[in-house]
Amino acid sequence: MPSPPVVATLQEHVSFLLHEVETHCHLVELFFTSGSVELLSRIRSRRGYVQALREKADIETARLLERRKANTTFHARISGMHSLVIALEMLTKHCFDCVREGTLEAPYEHPTGQECRKLVKRIRRALRLVKVGVSENRRRSGIKLGRRTHKLLVSYNELQSLTLRAKLDLSDDQLRAAILSNVSIKRLIEQLGVVAEALIKTDLGQVATLQNYPHLLDSATNLNYDLRDLKVRRLALTRSGSAIAAITHKDESGKDVLAVYKEGDRSKIEEEVAGVNQWRNIDPRLAPSVLSQTGASKITSETTASRSDDSNEQSSLLIEHIPGKTLEALLLAGDQEGTKAALKALFKTLNQTWKASLTSESCSANFMGQLKKRIGDSRKVHPEFFKEEERICGYTSLSFDELVHRVSRQEGQWRAPFSVLTHGDFNVDNLIYDEAEKRVYFIDLHRASYFDYVQDLSVLMVSIYRLQVLSGETRTQMMESAKEVYRFGRRFANRQQDTSFEVRLAAGLARSFATSTRFIFDKKLASRMHLRARYLLERLAKLSPEQAQTFTLPLKELYVE
């Protein structure tokens, strides 16, 4: 299928760059044939031309995507082609490294030079698949190239073994040059896998990779569709790097989502399934149903990629799509009515599920232990917040670590008198409100467990606070919403005769305020959060056991801007 004129210029840059990669590979072949030192300067002199092609492609990509909507087929294709440009540029760098690492002051015969030359020649032939994929059959060409990459890596391992067997006939410098040059060939082969992924992304979108392609095929089958008829649109970028995507039909507007695709480490996916099942056992309407689960991806003759053994620990889920808006979206939009309705539904749901799942087993959230485990990242992002002990006019300001240590010594006495089923990651973006059904759904349940309900409440209150709207009516509404979460928790605690609720919530808030600064680069907001954590820790560190029983959370000081 010919490319539309609007994309022709970018495709032209890709074609020129692909031709230059072939030229680089040819020079590498000559190097392994002759060992000529002069080839290093020849291949170095071409780097400026490669850079010029890359910059032209960058400019053209920016022009094509200007004022274009994301998550469209056109946007996916152009982004995929730009990824291809970057991948091809990296191929030229690895070609340069092959020559640079193998070059000594005096020419020498590489112990496996002929085998290296043959391997690079096979790499150059594999690039023909890219030529085909640039204009048509992008996905098919990417899969074929991935399969070819795997075979080339097997040949590389044989090449390296031959080189090591010849080490007794080489000087230390010659052996080092041979091994490093071989390793550069390996990098060249591995980069072919990245090129293959770029071709697949051009067809399916940024979520698709050689690694998860079998999972996407299975997902399409479970939906009774052919993958070529579906569009995979990214929904979220997670901190862990997991892909979360919406699967829609290509011929439709894209608004009607057939299902949600999620991938990640197999252990996390299995935890997610277990968490979903726990919540659905309480009430099937609390969490989206799992439509299918795909196990670890294996390299097969159908789909292959040169990856480490870790790739075999990847898994995926196909989850029911839940219509509605997250609590985060409602708060950021300043939708007062929608937020009130969502909180009302949330409190009703939590009240019912906590009662249904309540067990008499006491537990300790160990908030200070959690804080110690996570505070390192906050310290790296905001080192200025963590000063040593200071003395001013007879007043001693304890260091942050000392405050945590003092509170941790007391926290063992503040046990929750019971356990309930908790979410474990109760952030505003994991709560979906369906206005039509007047219901709240929970997603991202891989940390679900029977625990202290105060953990979920404290995480939710801080996730509301850290939303980066720092002033105005919307910010005021956010603060009021966090207070409503507290009031709901207080009512539930009173009904259950939970006398240590306030002091545990203070510890939980201190933990979340402090550790959440690792996600906030805005110094003003991060400073507000850290100071609130310190304030709570200072209050808690001074409490006697008797005072802890009558402690009241300083809500006004925490949630007034």
Coordinates of C-alpha atoms in Angstrom, one line a residue:
M1 CA 0.0 0.0 0.0
P2 CA 1.7 3.3 -1.1
S3 CA 2.3 5.9 1.5
P4 CA 0.2 9.1 1.4
P5 CA 2.1 12.2 0.2
V6 CA 2.0 13.7 3.6
V7 CA 4.4 10.9 4.9
A8 CA 6.5 10.7 1.8
T9 CA 9.2 13.1 3.0
L10 CA 9.7 11.3 6.3
Q11 CA 9.8 7.9 4.5
E12 CA 12.5 9.4 2.2
H13 CA 14.7 10.3 5.2
V14 CA 14.2 6.7 6.5
S15 CA 15.2 5.2 3.2
F16 CA 18.3 7.4 2.9
L17 CA 19.2 6.4 6.5
L18 CA 18.7 2.7 5.8
H19 CA 21.0 3.0 2.8
E20 CA 23.6 4.6 5.0
V21 CA 23.3 1.7 7.5
E22 CA 24.0 -0.7 4.6
T23 CA 27.1 1.3 3.7
H24 CA 28.3 1.2 7.3
C25 CA 27.8 -2.6 7.3
H26 CA 29.8 -2.9 4.1
L27 CA 32.7 -0.9 5.6
V28 CA 32.6 -3.3 8.6
E29 CA 32.8 -6.3 6.3
L30 CA 35.9 -4.7 4.6
F31 CA 37.5 -4.2 8.0
F32 CA 37.2 -7.8 8.9
T33 CA 38.5 -8.8 5.5
S34 CA 41.6 -6.4 5.4
G35 CA 42.1 -5.2 9.0
S36 CA 42.9 -1.8 7.5
V37 CA 43.4 1.0 10.0
E38 CA 42.3 3.5 7.3
L39 CA 38.7 2.2 7.5
L40 CA 38.3 3.8 10.9
S41 CA 38.6 7.3 9.5
R42 CA 36.3 6.4 6.6
I43 CA 33.5 5.2 8.8
R44 CA 34.0 8.1 11.2
S45 CA 33.7 10.7 8.4
R46 CA 30.2 9.4 7.6
R47 CA 28.9 10.2 11.1
G48 CA 28.0 13.8 10.2
Y49 CA 25.8 12.7 7.3
V50 CA 24.0 10.3 9.6
Q51 CA 23.4 13.0 12.2
A52 CA 22.0 15.3 9.4
L53 CA 19.6 12.6 8.3
R54 CA 18.4 12.1 11.9
E55 CA 17.9 15.8 12.4
K56 CA 15.9 16.1 9.2
A57 CA 13.7 13.2 10.3
D58 CA 13.2 14.9 13.7
I59 CA 12.1 18.1 12.1
E60 CA 9.7 16.3 9.7
T61 CA 8.2 14.2 12.5
A62 CA 7.5 17.3 14.6
R63 CA 5.9 19.0 11.6
L64 CA 3.7 16.0 10.8
L65 CA 2.5 15.6 14.4
E66 CA 1.9 19.3 15.0
R67 CA -1.7 19.8 16.0
R68 CA -2.4 16.1 15.4
K69 CA -4.4 14.2 18.0
A70 CA -2.5 11.5 19.9
N71 CA -3.9 7.9 19.9
T72 CA -4.8 8.0 16.2
T73 CA -3.6 5.6 13.6
F74 CA -1.7 8.4 11.9
H75 CA 0.0 9.4 15.1
A76 CA 1.0 5.8 15.8
R77 CA 2.5 5.4 12.3
I78 CA 4.6 8.6 12.4
S79 CA 5.8 7.9 16.0
G80 CA 6.7 4.4 14.9
M81 CA 8.6 5.7 11.9
H82 CA 10.5 8.1 14.1
S83 CA 11.4 5.2 16.5
L84 CA 12.7 3.4 13.4
V85 CA 14.9 6.4 12.6
I86 CA 16.4 6.4 16.1
A87 CA 16.9 2.6 15.9
L88 CA 18.7 2.9 12.5
E89 CA 20.9 5.6 13.7
M90 CA 22.0 3.4 16.6
L91 CA 22.9 0.7 14.1
T92 CA 25.5 3.0 12.5
K93 CA 27.0 3.7 15.9
H94 CA 27.4 0.0 16.6
C95 CA 29.0 -0.4 13.2
F96 CA 31.5 2.3 14.1
D97 CA 32.2 0.6 17.4
C98 CA 33.0 -2.7 15.5
V99 CA 35.8 -1.0 13.7
R100 CA 37.0 1.3 16.5
E101 CA 37.2 -1.5 19.1
G102 CA 39.0 -3.8 16.6
T103 CA 41.5 -1.3 15.4
L104 CA 45.1 -1.5 16.7
E105 CA 48.0 0.8 15.7
A106 CA 49.5 -2.0 13.6
P107 CA 47.1 -4.1 11.4
Y108 CA 46.6 -7.6 12.6
E109 CA 44.5 -10.5 11.4
H110 CA 41.4 -11.0 13.4
P111 CA 41.3 -14.7 14.6
T112 CA 37.8 -15.1 13.3
G113 CA 37.7 -12.3 10.7
Q114 CA 36.1 -14.4 8.0
E115 CA 33.3 -15.6 10.3
C116 CA 32.8 -11.9 11.5
R117 CA 32.5 -10.8 7.9
K118 CA 30.0 -13.5 7.1
L119 CA 27.9 -12.6 10.1
V120 CA 27.9 -8.8 9.2
K121 CA 26.9 -9.8 5.7
R122 CA 23.9 -11.7 7.1
I123 CA 23.0 -8.6 9.1
R124 CA 23.1 -6.5 5.9
R125 CA 20.9 -9.0 4.2
A126 CA 18.4 -8.8 7.1
L127 CA 18.1 -5.1 6.5
R128 CA 16.3 -5.9 3.2
L129 CA 13.3 -6.8 5.4
V130 CA 13.3 -3.3 6.7
K131 CA 13.2 -1.9 3.2
V132 CA 10.0 -3.9 2.6
G133 CA 8.6 -3.0 6.0
V134 CA 9.1 0.8 5.5
S135 CA 6.4 0.9 2.8
E136 CA 4.2 -2.2 3.4
N137 CA 3.7 -5.3 5.5
R138 CA 5.3 -3.5 8.5
R139 CA 4.1 -5.9 11.2
R140 CA 5.0 -9.0 9.1
S141 CA 8.4 -7.6 8.3
G142 CA 9.0 -6.8 11.9
I143 CA 8.2 -10.3 13.1
K144 CA 10.4 -11.8 10.4
L145 CA 13.3 -9.5 11.4
G146 CA 12.8 -10.5 15.0
R147 CA 13.0 -14.2 14.0
R148 CA 16.2 -13.5 12.0
T149 CA 17.7 -11.6 14.9
H150 CA 17.4 -14.6 17.1
K151 CA 19.2 -16.8 14.6
L152 CA 22.0 -14.2 14.3
L153 CA 22.5 -14.2 18.0
V154 CA 23.0 -18.0 18.0
S155 CA 25.7 -17.5 15.4
Y156 CA 27.3 -14.8 17.4
N157 CA 27.7 -17.1 20.4
E158 CA 29.5 -19.6 18.1
L159 CA 31.7 -16.8 16.8
Q160 CA 32.7 -15.7 20.3
S161 CA 33.5 -19.3 21.2
L162 CA 35.8 -19.6 18.2
T163 CA 37.6 -16.3 19.2
L164 CA 38.2 -17.5 22.7
R165 CA 39.7 -20.8 21.5
A166 CA 42.2 -18.9 19.5
K167 CA 43.4 -16.8 22.4
L168 CA 46.7 -18.6 22.9
D169 CA 47.9 -17.3 19.5
L170 CA 47.1 -13.7 20.3
S171 CA 48.7 -10.9 22.4
D172 CA 46.7 -9.4 25.2
D173 CA 45.9 -6.3 23.0
Q174 CA 44.9 -8.4 20.1
L175 CA 42.6 -10.6 22.2
R176 CA 41.0 -7.6 23.8
A177 CA 40.4 -6.0 20.4
A178 CA 38.9 -9.1 19.0
I179 CA 36.5 -9.7 21.9
L180 CA 35.4 -6.1 22.1
S181 CA 34.8 -6.0 18.3
N182 CA 32.8 -9.2 18.6
V183 CA 30.7 -7.6 21.4
S184 CA 30.0 -4.7 19.1
I185 CA 28.7 -7.1 16.5
K186 CA 26.4 -8.5 19.2
R187 CA 25.1 -5.0 20.0
L188 CA 24.5 -4.6 16.2
I189 CA 22.4 -7.7 16.1
E190 CA 20.5 -6.8 19.3
Q191 CA 19.7 -3.4 17.7
L192 CA 18.1 -5.2 14.8
G193 CA 15.5 -6.4 17.4
V194 CA 14.8 -2.8 18.2
V195 CA 14.4 -2.0 14.5
A196 CA 11.9 -4.9 14.3
E197 CA 9.9 -3.5 17.2
A198 CA 9.8 -0.1 15.6
L199 CA 8.2 -1.7 12.5
I200 CA 5.6 -3.4 14.7
K201 CA 4.9 -0.2 16.6
T202 CA 4.3 1.6 13.3
D203 CA 1.5 -0.8 12.6
L204 CA 0.1 -1.5 16.1
G205 CA 1.1 1.5 18.2
Q206 CA 3.8 2.2 20.9
V207 CA 2.5 -0.5 23.2
A208 CA 3.4 -3.3 20.9
T209 CA 6.8 -5.0 21.2
L210 CA 8.4 -8.3 19.9
Q211 CA 8.1 -9.5 23.5
N212 CA 4.4 -8.9 24.0
Y213 CA 3.2 -9.5 20.4
P214 CA 2.2 -13.1 21.3
H215 CA 0.1 -11.7 24.1
L216 CA -1.6 -9.3 21.8
L217 CA -2.4 -12.1 19.4
D218 CA -3.9 -14.1 22.2
S219 CA -5.9 -11.1 23.4
A220 CA -7.3 -10.5 19.9
T221 CA -8.3 -14.2 19.7
N222 CA -10.1 -14.0 23.1
L223 CA -12.1 -11.1 21.7
N224 CA -12.9 -13.1 18.6
Y225 CA -11.1 -10.6 16.4
D226 CA -8.1 -10.7 14.1
L227 CA -5.3 -8.5 15.4
R228 CA -5.1 -6.7 12.1
D229 CA -8.6 -5.4 12.7
L230 CA -7.8 -3.9 16.1
K231 CA -6.1 -0.8 17.4
V232 CA -3.9 -0.9 20.5
R233 CA -3.9 2.6 22.2
R234 CA -1.9 3.3 25.3
L235 CA -4.0 4.3 28.3
A236 CA -1.3 5.0 30.9
L237 CA 2.4 5.1 31.6
T238 CA 3.1 3.4 34.9
R239 CA 6.2 4.0 37.1
S240 CA 7.1 0.3 36.7
G241 CA 7.0 0.6 32.9
S242 CA 4.1 -1.8 32.4
A243 CA 1.9 -1.2 29.4
I244 CA -1.7 -0.5 29.9
A245 CA -3.6 -0.1 26.7
A246 CA -7.1 0.1 25.3
I247 CA -8.1 -2.3 22.5
T248 CA -10.5 -0.9 20.1
H249 CA -11.7 -1.7 16.6
K250 CA -9.9 0.1 13.8
D251 CA -13.0 0.8 11.8
E252 CA -14.8 2.6 14.7
S253 CA -14.2 5.9 16.4
G254 CA -12.0 4.3 19.1
K255 CA -14.2 5.5 21.9
D256 CA -15.9 2.1 22.4
V257 CA -13.2 0.1 24.1
L258 CA -13.5 -3.6 23.7
A259 CA -11.1 -4.4 26.6
V260 CA -8.1 -3.2 28.5
Y261 CA -4.7 -4.9 27.9
K262 CA -2.2 -4.9 30.7
E263 CA 1.3 -6.4 30.8
G264 CA 4.0 -6.7 33.4
D265 CA 6.1 -9.1 35.4
R266 CA 4.4 -12.4 35.8
S267 CA 4.5 -12.2 39.6
K268 CA 2.7 -8.8 39.5
I269 CA 0.1 -10.0 37.0
E270 CA -0.6 -13.1 39.1
E271 CA -0.9 -10.8 42.2
E272 CA -3.3 -8.6 40.2
V273 CA -5.5 -11.6 39.3
A274 CA -5.5 -12.7 43.0
G275 CA -6.4 -9.2 44.1
V276 CA -9.3 -8.9 41.6
N277 CA -10.6 -12.3 42.7
Q278 CA -10.5 -11.3 46.4
W279 CA -12.5 -8.1 45.8
R280 CA -14.9 -9.8 43.4
N281 CA -15.6 -12.5 46.0
I282 CA -16.9 -9.8 48.3
D283 CA -18.9 -8.2 45.5
P284 CA -18.5 -9.1 41.8
R285 CA -19.2 -5.4 40.9
L286 CA -16.3 -4.0 42.8
A287 CA -13.6 -4.8 40.2
P288 CA -13.4 -5.4 36.4
S289 CA -13.5 -9.1 35.5
V290 CA -10.4 -10.8 34.0
L291 CA -11.3 -11.9 30.5
S292 CA -8.1 -13.8 30.0
Q293 CA -4.6 -14.2 31.3
T294 CA -1.5 -15.0 29.1
G295 CA 1.4 -16.7 30.7
A296 CA 5.1 -15.9 30.2
S297 CA 6.2 -15.1 26.7
K298 CA 8.4 -17.8 25.1
I299 CA 10.5 -17.4 22.0
T300 CA 9.0 -19.6 19.3
S301 CA 9.2 -20.1 15.6
E302 CA 6.1 -17.9 15.3
T303 CA 7.3 -14.9 17.2
T304 CA 10.9 -14.4 18.4
A305 CA 13.0 -11.7 20.0
S306 CA 16.5 -11.7 21.3
R307 CA 15.9 -11.0 24.9
S308 CA 17.4 -12.0 28.2
D309 CA 15.9 -14.7 30.3
D310 CA 14.0 -12.0 32.2
S311 CA 11.6 -11.6 29.2
N312 CA 10.2 -15.1 29.9
E313 CA 8.8 -13.7 33.2
Q314 CA 6.4 -11.3 31.3
S315 CA 2.7 -11.9 31.4
S316 CA -0.4 -10.1 30.4
L317 CA -4.1 -9.6 31.3
L318 CA -7.1 -8.8 29.2
I319 CA -9.5 -7.0 31.6
E320 CA -13.1 -5.8 31.2
H321 CA -13.2 -2.1 30.3
I322 CA -15.0 0.0 33.0
P323 CA -16.7 3.2 31.7
G324 CA -16.4 6.3 33.8
K325 CA -13.8 8.7 35.1
T326 CA -11.1 8.3 37.7
L327 CA -11.4 10.3 40.9
E328 CA -8.2 12.1 39.8
A329 CA -9.9 13.3 36.6
L330 CA -12.9 14.6 38.5
L331 CA -10.8 16.5 41.0
L332 CA -8.5 18.0 38.4
A333 CA -11.5 19.1 36.3
G334 CA -13.0 20.9 39.3
D335 CA -16.2 18.9 38.9
Q336 CA -17.7 19.5 42.3
E337 CA -20.9 17.5 41.7
G338 CA -19.1 14.6 40.1
T339 CA -16.5 14.5 42.9
K340 CA -19.2 14.6 45.6
A341 CA -21.2 11.8 43.9
A342 CA -18.0 9.7 43.5
L343 CA -17.0 10.1 47.2
K344 CA -20.6 9.3 48.3
A345 CA -20.5 6.1 46.2
L346 CA -16.9 5.3 47.4
F347 CA -17.8 5.6 51.1
K348 CA -20.9 3.5 50.7
T349 CA -18.8 0.8 48.9
L350 CA -16.0 0.8 51.5
N351 CA -18.4 0.7 54.4
Q352 CA -20.1 -2.4 52.9
T353 CA -16.9 -4.2 51.9
W354 CA -15.0 -3.5 55.1
K355 CA -17.9 -4.8 57.1
A356 CA -18.2 -7.9 54.9
S357 CA -14.5 -8.7 55.0
L358 CA -13.8 -7.7 58.6
T359 CA -11.8 -10.3 60.7
S360 CA -11.0 -10.1 64.4
E361 CA -7.3 -10.5 63.7
S362 CA -5.3 -7.4 64.8
C363 CA -2.5 -6.1 62.6
S364 CA 0.1 -3.4 62.5
A365 CA 0.7 -1.4 59.3
N366 CA 4.3 -0.6 60.5
F367 CA 4.2 2.8 58.8
M368 CA 7.6 3.8 60.0
G369 CA 9.1 0.6 58.6
Q370 CA 7.4 1.4 55.2
L371 CA 8.8 4.9 55.4
K372 CA 12.4 3.8 56.1
K373 CA 12.2 1.4 53.1
R374 CA 11.0 4.1 50.7
I375 CA 12.5 7.3 51.9
G376 CA 15.8 6.8 50.0
D377 CA 14.3 7.9 46.7
S378 CA 12.8 11.0 48.3
R379 CA 16.2 11.8 49.7
K380 CA 17.8 11.6 46.3
V381 CA 15.2 13.9 44.7
H382 CA 15.1 16.4 47.5
P383 CA 18.4 16.1 49.6
E384 CA 17.9 19.6 51.0
F385 CA 14.9 18.4 53.1
F386 CA 17.0 16.0 55.2
K387 CA 19.2 18.1 57.4
E388 CA 21.0 16.8 60.5
E389 CA 20.0 17.8 64.0
E390 CA 20.1 21.6 64.6
R391 CA 20.3 23.7 67.7
I392 CA 18.9 27.3 67.7
C393 CA 18.7 29.4 70.9
G394 CA 18.4 26.3 73.1
Y395 CA 15.8 24.6 70.9
T396 CA 16.9 21.3 69.3
S397 CA 15.4 20.3 65.9
L398 CA 15.8 16.6 65.6
S399 CA 16.9 15.1 62.3
F400 CA 14.2 13.4 60.2
D401 CA 15.8 10.0 60.7
E402 CA 15.8 10.5 64.5
L403 CA 12.1 11.4 64.5
V404 CA 11.3 8.3 62.5
H405 CA 13.3 6.2 64.9
R406 CA 11.5 7.6 67.9
V407 CA 8.0 7.1 66.4
S408 CA 8.9 3.6 65.3
R409 CA 9.6 2.6 68.9
Q410 CA 6.1 3.6 69.9
E411 CA 4.2 2.4 66.8
G412 CA 4.1 -1.2 68.0
Q413 CA 1.5 -0.1 70.6
W414 CA -0.8 1.3 68.0
R415 CA -2.2 -1.9 66.5
A416 CA -5.4 -2.0 64.5
P417 CA -7.9 -4.1 66.5
F418 CA -9.1 -5.9 63.3
S419 CA -8.2 -6.5 59.6
V420 CA -10.2 -5.8 56.5
L421 CA -9.6 -6.4 52.8
T422 CA -7.6 -3.4 51.5
H423 CA -6.7 -2.1 48.1
G424 CA -3.0 -1.6 48.8
D425 CA -2.5 1.2 46.3
F426 CA -5.5 3.4 47.0
N427 CA -4.5 6.4 44.8
V428 CA -7.0 8.7 43.1
D429 CA -6.2 7.2 39.7
N430 CA -7.1 3.7 40.8
L431 CA -10.7 4.6 41.6
I432 CA -13.2 4.8 38.7
Y433 CA -16.7 6.3 39.1
D434 CA -19.4 5.2 36.7
E435 CA -21.9 8.1 36.7
A436 CA -24.6 6.0 34.9
E437 CA -24.5 3.2 37.4
K438 CA -23.6 5.5 40.4
R439 CA -20.9 3.0 41.3
V440 CA -17.2 3.0 42.1
Y441 CA -14.8 0.4 40.8
F442 CA -11.3 -0.4 41.9
I443 CA -8.4 -1.2 39.5
D444 CA -4.7 -2.1 39.8
L445 CA -5.3 -4.5 42.7
H446 CA -2.0 -6.3 42.8
R447 CA -1.3 -5.2 46.4
A448 CA -4.7 -6.2 47.7
S449 CA -4.5 -7.9 51.2
Y450 CA -6.2 -8.2 54.6
F451 CA -4.6 -5.2 56.4
D452 CA -5.2 -2.0 58.4
Y453 CA -7.9 0.1 56.6
V454 CA -6.0 3.2 57.7
Q455 CA -3.3 2.4 55.2
D456 CA -5.8 2.9 52.3
L457 CA -7.3 6.1 53.8
S458 CA -3.9 7.7 54.4
V459 CA -2.7 6.9 50.9
L460 CA -5.9 8.3 49.4
M461 CA -5.7 11.5 51.4
V462 CA -2.1 12.2 50.4
S463 CA -2.7 11.3 46.7
I464 CA -5.4 14.0 46.7
Y465 CA -3.1 16.5 48.3
R466 CA -0.3 15.9 45.9
L467 CA -2.4 16.7 42.8
Q468 CA -0.5 19.6 41.2
V469 CA -3.1 22.3 41.3
L470 CA -1.6 24.6 43.9
S471 CA -4.2 27.3 44.3
G472 CA -7.7 28.5 43.5
E473 CA -11.2 27.0 43.9
T474 CA -10.1 23.6 42.5
R475 CA -7.4 23.3 45.2
T476 CA -9.9 24.2 47.9
Q477 CA -12.3 21.5 46.7
M478 CA -9.4 19.0 46.8
M479 CA -8.6 19.8 50.4
E480 CA -12.3 19.5 51.3
S481 CA -12.4 16.1 49.6
A482 CA -9.5 14.9 51.6
K483 CA -11.2 16.0 54.8
E484 CA -14.3 14.1 53.8
V485 CA -12.2 10.9 53.5
Y486 CA -11.0 11.5 57.1
R487 CA -14.5 12.1 58.4
F488 CA -15.7 8.9 56.7
G489 CA -12.9 7.0 58.3
R490 CA -13.6 8.6 61.7
R491 CA -17.2 7.5 61.6
F492 CA -16.3 3.9 60.6
A493 CA -13.7 3.8 63.4
N494 CA -16.2 5.0 66.0
R495 CA -18.7 2.3 65.0
Q496 CA -16.0 -0.4 65.3
Q497 CA -14.7 1.1 68.6
D498 CA -11.2 1.6 67.0
T499 CA -9.6 3.9 69.7
S500 CA -6.2 4.2 68.0
F501 CA -7.6 5.3 64.6
E502 CA -6.4 8.9 64.9
V503 CA -2.8 8.1 65.9
R504 CA -2.4 5.4 63.2
L505 CA -3.8 7.8 60.6
A506 CA -1.3 10.4 61.6
A507 CA 1.6 7.9 61.2
G508 CA 0.2 6.8 57.8
L509 CA -0.1 10.3 56.6
A510 CA 3.4 11.1 57.8
R511 CA 4.7 8.1 55.9
S512 CA 2.8 9.0 52.6
F513 CA 3.6 12.7 52.8
A514 CA 7.3 12.0 53.1
T515 CA 7.7 9.2 50.6
S516 CA 5.4 10.8 48.0
T517 CA 7.8 13.7 47.5
R518 CA 9.9 11.3 45.3
F519 CA 7.2 11.8 42.6
I520 CA 7.0 15.6 43.0
F521 CA 9.7 17.9 41.4
D522 CA 7.8 21.1 42.2
K523 CA 9.8 22.4 45.1
K524 CA 6.9 24.3 46.6
L525 CA 4.5 21.4 46.7
A526 CA 7.2 18.9 47.8
S527 CA 8.3 21.2 50.6
R528 CA 4.7 21.5 51.8
M529 CA 4.4 17.8 51.9
H530 CA 7.7 17.2 53.7
L531 CA 7.0 19.8 56.3
R532 CA 3.6 18.2 57.0
A533 CA 5.4 14.8 57.4
R534 CA 7.9 16.4 59.9
Y535 CA 5.1 18.1 61.8
L536 CA 3.2 14.9 62.3
L537 CA 6.4 13.0 63.3
E538 CA 7.3 15.7 65.8
R539 CA 3.8 15.4 67.3
L540 CA 3.8 11.6 67.4
A541 CA 7.4 11.4 68.8
K542 CA 6.3 13.2 72.0
L543 CA 3.2 11.1 72.8
S544 CA 3.0 9.0 75.9
P545 CA 0.9 5.8 75.7
E546 CA -1.9 7.6 77.5
Q547 CA -1.8 10.6 75.1
A548 CA -1.9 8.3 72.1
Q549 CA -5.3 7.1 73.1
T550 CA -6.7 10.6 73.1
F551 CA -4.7 12.0 70.2
T552 CA -6.6 14.0 67.6
L553 CA -5.4 14.4 64.0
P554 CA -4.5 18.1 63.3
L555 CA -6.7 18.1 60.2
K556 CA -7.0 21.8 59.9
E557 CA -3.2 22.4 59.9
L558 CA -2.6 19.6 57.4
Y559 CA -5.3 20.5 54.8
V560 CA -5.3 24.3 54.8
E561 CA -3.2 26.0 52.1

